[in-house]
mmCIF file of C-alpha atoms in Angstrom:
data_model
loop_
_atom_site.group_PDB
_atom_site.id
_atom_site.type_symbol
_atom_site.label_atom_id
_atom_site.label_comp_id
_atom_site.label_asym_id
_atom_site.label_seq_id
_atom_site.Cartn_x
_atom_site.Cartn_y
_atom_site.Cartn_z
ATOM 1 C CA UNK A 1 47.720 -14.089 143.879
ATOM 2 C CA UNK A 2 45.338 -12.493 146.715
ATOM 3 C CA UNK A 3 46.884 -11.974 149.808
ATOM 4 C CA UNK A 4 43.764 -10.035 151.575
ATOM 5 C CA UNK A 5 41.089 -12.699 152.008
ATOM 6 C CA UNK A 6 37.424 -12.375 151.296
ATOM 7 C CA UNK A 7 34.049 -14.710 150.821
ATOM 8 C CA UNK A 8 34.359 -17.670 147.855
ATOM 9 C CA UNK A 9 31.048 -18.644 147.052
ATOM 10 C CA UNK A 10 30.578 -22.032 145.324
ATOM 11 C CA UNK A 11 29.647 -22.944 142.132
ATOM 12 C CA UNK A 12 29.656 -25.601 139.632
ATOM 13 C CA UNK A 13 32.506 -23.995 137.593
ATOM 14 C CA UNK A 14 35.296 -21.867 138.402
ATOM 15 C CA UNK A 15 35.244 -18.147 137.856
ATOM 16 C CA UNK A 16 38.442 -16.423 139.049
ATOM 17 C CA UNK A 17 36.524 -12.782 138.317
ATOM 18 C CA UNK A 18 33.433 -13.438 140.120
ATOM 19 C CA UNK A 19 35.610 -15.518 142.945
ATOM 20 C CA UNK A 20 33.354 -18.290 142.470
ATOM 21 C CA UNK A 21 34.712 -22.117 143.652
ATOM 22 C CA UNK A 22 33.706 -25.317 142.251
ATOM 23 C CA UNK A 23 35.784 -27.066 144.878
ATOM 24 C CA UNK A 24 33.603 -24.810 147.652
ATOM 25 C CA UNK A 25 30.813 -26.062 146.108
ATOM 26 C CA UNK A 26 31.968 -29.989 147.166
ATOM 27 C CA UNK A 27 31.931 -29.127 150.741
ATOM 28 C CA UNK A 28 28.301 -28.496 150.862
ATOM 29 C CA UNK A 29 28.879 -25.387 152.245
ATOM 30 C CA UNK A 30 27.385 -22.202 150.338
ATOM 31 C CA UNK A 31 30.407 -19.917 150.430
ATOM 32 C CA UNK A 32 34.206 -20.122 152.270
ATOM 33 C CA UNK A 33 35.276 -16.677 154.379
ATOM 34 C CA UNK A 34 38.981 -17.030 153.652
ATOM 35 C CA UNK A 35 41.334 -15.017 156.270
ATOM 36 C CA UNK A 36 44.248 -13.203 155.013
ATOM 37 C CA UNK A 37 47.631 -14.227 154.904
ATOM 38 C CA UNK A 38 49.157 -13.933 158.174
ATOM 39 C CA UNK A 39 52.705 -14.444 157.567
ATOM 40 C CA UNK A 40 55.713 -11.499 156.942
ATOM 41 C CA UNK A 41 56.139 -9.441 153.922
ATOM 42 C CA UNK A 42 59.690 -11.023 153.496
ATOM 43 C CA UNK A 43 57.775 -14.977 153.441
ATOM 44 C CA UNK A 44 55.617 -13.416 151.120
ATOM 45 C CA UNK A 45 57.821 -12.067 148.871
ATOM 46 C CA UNK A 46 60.079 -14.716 148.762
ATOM 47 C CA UNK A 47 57.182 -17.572 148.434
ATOM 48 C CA UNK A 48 56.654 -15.487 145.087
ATOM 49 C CA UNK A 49 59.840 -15.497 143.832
ATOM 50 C CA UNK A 50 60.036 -19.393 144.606
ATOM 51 C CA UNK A 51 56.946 -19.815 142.782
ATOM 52 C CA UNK A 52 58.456 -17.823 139.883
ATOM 53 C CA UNK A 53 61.281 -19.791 139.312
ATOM 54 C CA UNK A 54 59.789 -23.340 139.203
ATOM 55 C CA UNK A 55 57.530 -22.221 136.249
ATOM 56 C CA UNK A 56 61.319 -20.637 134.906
ATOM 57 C CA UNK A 57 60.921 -21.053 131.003
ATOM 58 C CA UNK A 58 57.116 -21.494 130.884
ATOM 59 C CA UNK A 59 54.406 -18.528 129.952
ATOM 60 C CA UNK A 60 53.501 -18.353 133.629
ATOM 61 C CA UNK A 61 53.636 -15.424 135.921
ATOM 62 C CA UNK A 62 52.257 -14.436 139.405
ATOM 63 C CA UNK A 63 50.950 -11.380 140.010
ATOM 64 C CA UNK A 64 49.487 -9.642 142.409
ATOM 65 C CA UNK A 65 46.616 -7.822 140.849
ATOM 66 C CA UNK A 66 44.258 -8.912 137.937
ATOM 67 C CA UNK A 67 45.416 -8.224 134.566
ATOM 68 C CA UNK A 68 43.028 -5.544 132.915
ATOM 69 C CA UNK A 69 42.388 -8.016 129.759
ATOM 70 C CA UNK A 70 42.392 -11.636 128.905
ATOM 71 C CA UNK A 71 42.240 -15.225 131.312
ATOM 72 C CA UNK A 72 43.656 -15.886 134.991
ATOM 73 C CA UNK A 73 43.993 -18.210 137.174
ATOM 74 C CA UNK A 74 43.181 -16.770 140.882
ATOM 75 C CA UNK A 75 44.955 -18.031 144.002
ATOM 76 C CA UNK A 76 43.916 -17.028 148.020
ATOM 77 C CA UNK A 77 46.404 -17.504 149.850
ATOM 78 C CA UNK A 78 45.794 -17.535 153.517
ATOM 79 C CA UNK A 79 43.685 -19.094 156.470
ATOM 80 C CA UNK A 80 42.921 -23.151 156.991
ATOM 81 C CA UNK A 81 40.877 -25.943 155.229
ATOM 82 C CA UNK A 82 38.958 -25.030 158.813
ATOM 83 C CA UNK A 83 37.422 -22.211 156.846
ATOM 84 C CA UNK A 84 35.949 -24.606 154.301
ATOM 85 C CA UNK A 85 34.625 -27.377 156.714
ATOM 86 C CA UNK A 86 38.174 -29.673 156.083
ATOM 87 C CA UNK A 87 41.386 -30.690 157.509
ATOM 88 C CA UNK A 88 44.935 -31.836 156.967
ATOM 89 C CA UNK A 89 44.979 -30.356 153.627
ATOM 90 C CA UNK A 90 47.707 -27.624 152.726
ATOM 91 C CA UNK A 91 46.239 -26.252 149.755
ATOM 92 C CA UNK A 92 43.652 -27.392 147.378
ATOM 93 C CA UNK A 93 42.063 -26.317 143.811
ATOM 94 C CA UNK A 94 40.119 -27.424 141.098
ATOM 95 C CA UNK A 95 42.336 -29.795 139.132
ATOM 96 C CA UNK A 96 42.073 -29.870 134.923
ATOM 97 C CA UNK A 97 43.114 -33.130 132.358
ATOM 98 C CA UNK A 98 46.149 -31.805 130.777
ATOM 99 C CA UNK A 99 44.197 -29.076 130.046
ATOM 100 C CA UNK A 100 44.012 -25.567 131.880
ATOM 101 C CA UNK A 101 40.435 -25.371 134.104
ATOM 102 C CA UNK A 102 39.596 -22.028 132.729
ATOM 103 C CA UNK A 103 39.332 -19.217 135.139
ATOM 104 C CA UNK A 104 40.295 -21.748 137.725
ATOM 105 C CA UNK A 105 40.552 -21.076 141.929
ATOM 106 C CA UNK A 106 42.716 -22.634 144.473
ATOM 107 C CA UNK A 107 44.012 -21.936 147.997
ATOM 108 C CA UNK A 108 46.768 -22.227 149.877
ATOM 109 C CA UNK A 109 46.265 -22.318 153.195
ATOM 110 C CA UNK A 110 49.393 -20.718 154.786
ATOM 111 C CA UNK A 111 47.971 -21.046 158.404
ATOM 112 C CA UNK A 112 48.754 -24.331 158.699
ATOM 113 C CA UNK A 113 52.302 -24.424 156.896
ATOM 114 C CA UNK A 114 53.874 -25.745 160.263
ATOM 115 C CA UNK A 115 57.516 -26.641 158.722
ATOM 116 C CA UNK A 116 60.724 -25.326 159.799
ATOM 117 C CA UNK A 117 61.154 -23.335 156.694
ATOM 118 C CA UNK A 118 57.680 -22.146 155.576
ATOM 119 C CA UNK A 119 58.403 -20.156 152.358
ATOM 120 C CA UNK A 120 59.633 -23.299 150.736
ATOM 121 C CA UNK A 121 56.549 -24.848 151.865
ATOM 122 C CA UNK A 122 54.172 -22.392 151.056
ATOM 123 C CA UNK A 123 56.379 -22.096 147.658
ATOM 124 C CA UNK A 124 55.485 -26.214 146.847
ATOM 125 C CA UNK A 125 52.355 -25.953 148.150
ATOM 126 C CA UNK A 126 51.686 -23.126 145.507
ATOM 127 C CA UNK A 127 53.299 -24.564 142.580
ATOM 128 C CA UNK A 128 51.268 -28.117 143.242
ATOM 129 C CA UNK A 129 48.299 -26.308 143.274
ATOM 130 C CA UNK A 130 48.802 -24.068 140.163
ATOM 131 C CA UNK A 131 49.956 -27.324 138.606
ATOM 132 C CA UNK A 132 45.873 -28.815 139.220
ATOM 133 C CA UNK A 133 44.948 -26.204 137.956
ATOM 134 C CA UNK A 134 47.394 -26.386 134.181
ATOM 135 C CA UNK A 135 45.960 -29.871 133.860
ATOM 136 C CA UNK A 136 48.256 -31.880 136.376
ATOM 137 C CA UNK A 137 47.420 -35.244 138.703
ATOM 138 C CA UNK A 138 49.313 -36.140 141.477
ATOM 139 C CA UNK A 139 52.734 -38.017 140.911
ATOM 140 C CA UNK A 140 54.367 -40.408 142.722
ATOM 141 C CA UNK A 141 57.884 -39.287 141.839
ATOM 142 C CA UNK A 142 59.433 -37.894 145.167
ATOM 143 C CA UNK A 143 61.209 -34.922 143.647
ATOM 144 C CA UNK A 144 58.162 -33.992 141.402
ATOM 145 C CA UNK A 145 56.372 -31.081 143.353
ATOM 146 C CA UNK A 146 52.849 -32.952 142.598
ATOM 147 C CA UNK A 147 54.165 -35.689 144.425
ATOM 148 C CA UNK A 148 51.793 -37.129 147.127
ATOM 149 C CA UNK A 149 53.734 -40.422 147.734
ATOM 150 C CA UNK A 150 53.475 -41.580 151.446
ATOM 151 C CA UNK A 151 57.041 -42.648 150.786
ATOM 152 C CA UNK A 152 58.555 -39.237 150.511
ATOM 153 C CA UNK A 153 55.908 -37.012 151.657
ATOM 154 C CA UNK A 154 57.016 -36.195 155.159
ATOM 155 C CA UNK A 155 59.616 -33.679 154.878
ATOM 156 C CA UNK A 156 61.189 -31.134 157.483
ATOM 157 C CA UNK A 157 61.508 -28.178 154.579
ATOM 158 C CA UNK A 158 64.665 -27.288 156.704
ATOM 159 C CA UNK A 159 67.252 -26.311 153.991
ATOM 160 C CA UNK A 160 65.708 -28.578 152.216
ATOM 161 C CA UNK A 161 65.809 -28.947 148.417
ATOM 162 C CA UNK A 162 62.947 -27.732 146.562
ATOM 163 C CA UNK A 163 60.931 -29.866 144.615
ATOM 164 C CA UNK A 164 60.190 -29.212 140.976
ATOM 165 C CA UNK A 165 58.545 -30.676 137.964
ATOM 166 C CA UNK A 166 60.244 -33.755 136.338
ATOM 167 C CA UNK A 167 59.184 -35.386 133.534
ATOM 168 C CA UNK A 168 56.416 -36.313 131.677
ATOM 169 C CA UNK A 169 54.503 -32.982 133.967
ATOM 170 C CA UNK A 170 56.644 -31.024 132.258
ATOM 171 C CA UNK A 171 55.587 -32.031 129.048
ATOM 172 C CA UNK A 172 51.990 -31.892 130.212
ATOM 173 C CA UNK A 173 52.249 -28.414 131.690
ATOM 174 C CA UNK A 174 53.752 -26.793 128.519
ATOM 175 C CA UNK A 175 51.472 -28.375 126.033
ATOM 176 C CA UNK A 176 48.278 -27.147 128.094
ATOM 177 C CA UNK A 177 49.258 -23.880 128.423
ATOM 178 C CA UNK A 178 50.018 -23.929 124.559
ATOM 179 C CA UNK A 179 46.328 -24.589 123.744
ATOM 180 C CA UNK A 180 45.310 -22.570 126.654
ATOM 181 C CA UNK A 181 46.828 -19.585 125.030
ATOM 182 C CA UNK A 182 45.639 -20.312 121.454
ATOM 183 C CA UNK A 183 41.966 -20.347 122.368
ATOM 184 C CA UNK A 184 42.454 -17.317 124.227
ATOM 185 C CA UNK A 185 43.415 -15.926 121.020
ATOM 186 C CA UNK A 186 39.843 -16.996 119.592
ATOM 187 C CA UNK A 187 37.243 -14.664 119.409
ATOM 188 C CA UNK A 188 34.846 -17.056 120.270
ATOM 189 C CA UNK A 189 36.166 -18.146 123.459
ATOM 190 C CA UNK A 190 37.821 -14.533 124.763
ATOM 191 C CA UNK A 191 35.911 -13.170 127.966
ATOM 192 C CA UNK A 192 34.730 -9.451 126.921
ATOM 193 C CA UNK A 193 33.729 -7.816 130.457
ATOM 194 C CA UNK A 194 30.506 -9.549 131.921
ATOM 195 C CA UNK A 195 28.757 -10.261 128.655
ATOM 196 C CA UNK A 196 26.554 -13.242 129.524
ATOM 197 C CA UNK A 197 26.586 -15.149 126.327
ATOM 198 C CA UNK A 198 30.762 -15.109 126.077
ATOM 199 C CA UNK A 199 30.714 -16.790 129.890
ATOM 200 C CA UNK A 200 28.291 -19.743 128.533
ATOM 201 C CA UNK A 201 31.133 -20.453 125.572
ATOM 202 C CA UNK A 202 33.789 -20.589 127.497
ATOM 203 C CA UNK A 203 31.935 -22.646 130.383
ATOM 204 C CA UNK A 204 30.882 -25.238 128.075
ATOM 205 C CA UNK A 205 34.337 -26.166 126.994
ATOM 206 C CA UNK A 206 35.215 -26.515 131.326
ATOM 207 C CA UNK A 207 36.469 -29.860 131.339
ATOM 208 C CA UNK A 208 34.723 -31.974 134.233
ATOM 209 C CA UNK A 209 36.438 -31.250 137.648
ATOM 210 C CA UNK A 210 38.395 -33.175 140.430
ATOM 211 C CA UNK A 211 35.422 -33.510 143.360
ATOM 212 C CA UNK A 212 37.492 -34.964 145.926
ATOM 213 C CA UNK A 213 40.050 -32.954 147.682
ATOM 214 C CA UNK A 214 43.692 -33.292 146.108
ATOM 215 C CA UNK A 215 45.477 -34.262 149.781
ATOM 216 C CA UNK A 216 48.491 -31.797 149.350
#
C-alpha cells in the first residue's frame, strides 16, 4: 500500500519494484504523477483494516512497506483518473485470468470517493482492485465486491453493508494465490534483486492483460 504518491511510468508489464504500469501504458501517456492520499489518518487506517478483513482466511496481507524478499502486489492510493488522462473511474489495475498478474499495480483513486461514508468505499474500491489483480473479472452479483452491475451499483455507502466475495470468486481467488505461492517457491521463477535474466522468466509467464479500463 503507498500512501505518498510518486511518477508510474508505463510499460508493457507490471513491475511493482520498478513502479512500472501496464495499465499507464494504455492511456498513451508516458508516465502518471499520482498525488498522495489526501484523506485522515483515522480513514486510512480503518480503509486498511476493512481491506484486511474481506481477504479474512486467505494468504493476503496489506502492508505498508515492501517486504525485504519475495513477490508483491503494489497499490497507490491517492489522487484521480485526472492524473492518468481518465474519468469516472474509482480505481483501476491490471486485471489477471484466475491467475495472479505478477508484480501487478493498481490505484485507487481516493480523491474522488464522494460517498457519505468513504472508508467503506475506499475499502471496496481496494478489495475490487486487488481482486483484478488475484485473477478476478467483474461479477454481476450485487453483494460480490467485483460487482459492476448497473442494477446495484449506485450505492450511498451510508451505514451501508459491505460487500464481499461470494462464490465461485472465492474459489477463484484461493486457487490463484495457491499457485501463485508455489512458483514463488521455484527457483526458477523467484526475483533475486535486479538480476536481468530472473525478470525475463518471470515476465514471460505474465499472462496477457485487461487493456480497457475495469469501470469500478
Amino acid at each position: 500500500m503507498h500512501r505518498t504518491g510518486g511518477r508510474v511510468v508505463a510499460g508493457d508489464y507490471d513491475d511493482s519494484r520498478r513502479w512500472v504500469s501496464h495499465t499507464v501504458q494504455t492511456t498513451g501517456r508516458k508516465d502518471a504523477v499520482m498525488p498522495g492520499f489526501e484523506g485522515s489518518d483515522a480513514e486510512w487506517r480503518g480503509m486498511l483494516s476493512c481491506a484486511r478483513n474481506e481477504y479474512a482466511g486467505l494468504p493476503v496481507d496489506f502492508v505498508e512497506k515492501p517486504p525485504a524478499n519475495g513477490e508483491y502486489l503494489l497499490v497507490f492510493v491517492g489522487g484521480s483518473p485526472t492524473n492518468m488522462g481518465m474519468s469516472r473511474m474509482w480505481g483501476w489495475a491490471s486485471a489477471g485470468s484466475k491467475e495472479v498478474v505478477p508484480h501487478g499495480v493498481g490505484f485507487v483513486f481516493s480523491a474522488d470517493h464522494k460517498a457519505k461514508d468513504r472508508t467503506i468505499a475506499l475499502c471496496e474500491t481496494l478489495a475490487h482492485e486487488v481482486g483484478h489483480m488475484i485473477g478476478l473479472d467483474h461479477s454481476t452479483d450485487c453483494n460480490d465486491v467485483m460487482s459492476t452491475n448497473a442494477a446495484c451499483r449506485n450505492r450511498d455507502y451510508k451505514h451501508g453493508r459491505i460487500r464481499g466475495f461470494q462464490s465461485p470468486n472465492l474459489a477463484i481467488l484461493a486457487s490463484s494465490l495457491a499457485t501463485w505461492g508455489r512458483s514463488a517457491q521455484d527457483p526458477t521463477t523467484r526475483l533475486a534483486d535486479d538480476a536481468a535474466d530472473k525478470t525475463q522468466k518471470v515476465r514471460a509467464n505474465v499472462p496477457q492483460q485487461q487493456k480497457t479500463p475495469p469501470a469500478r
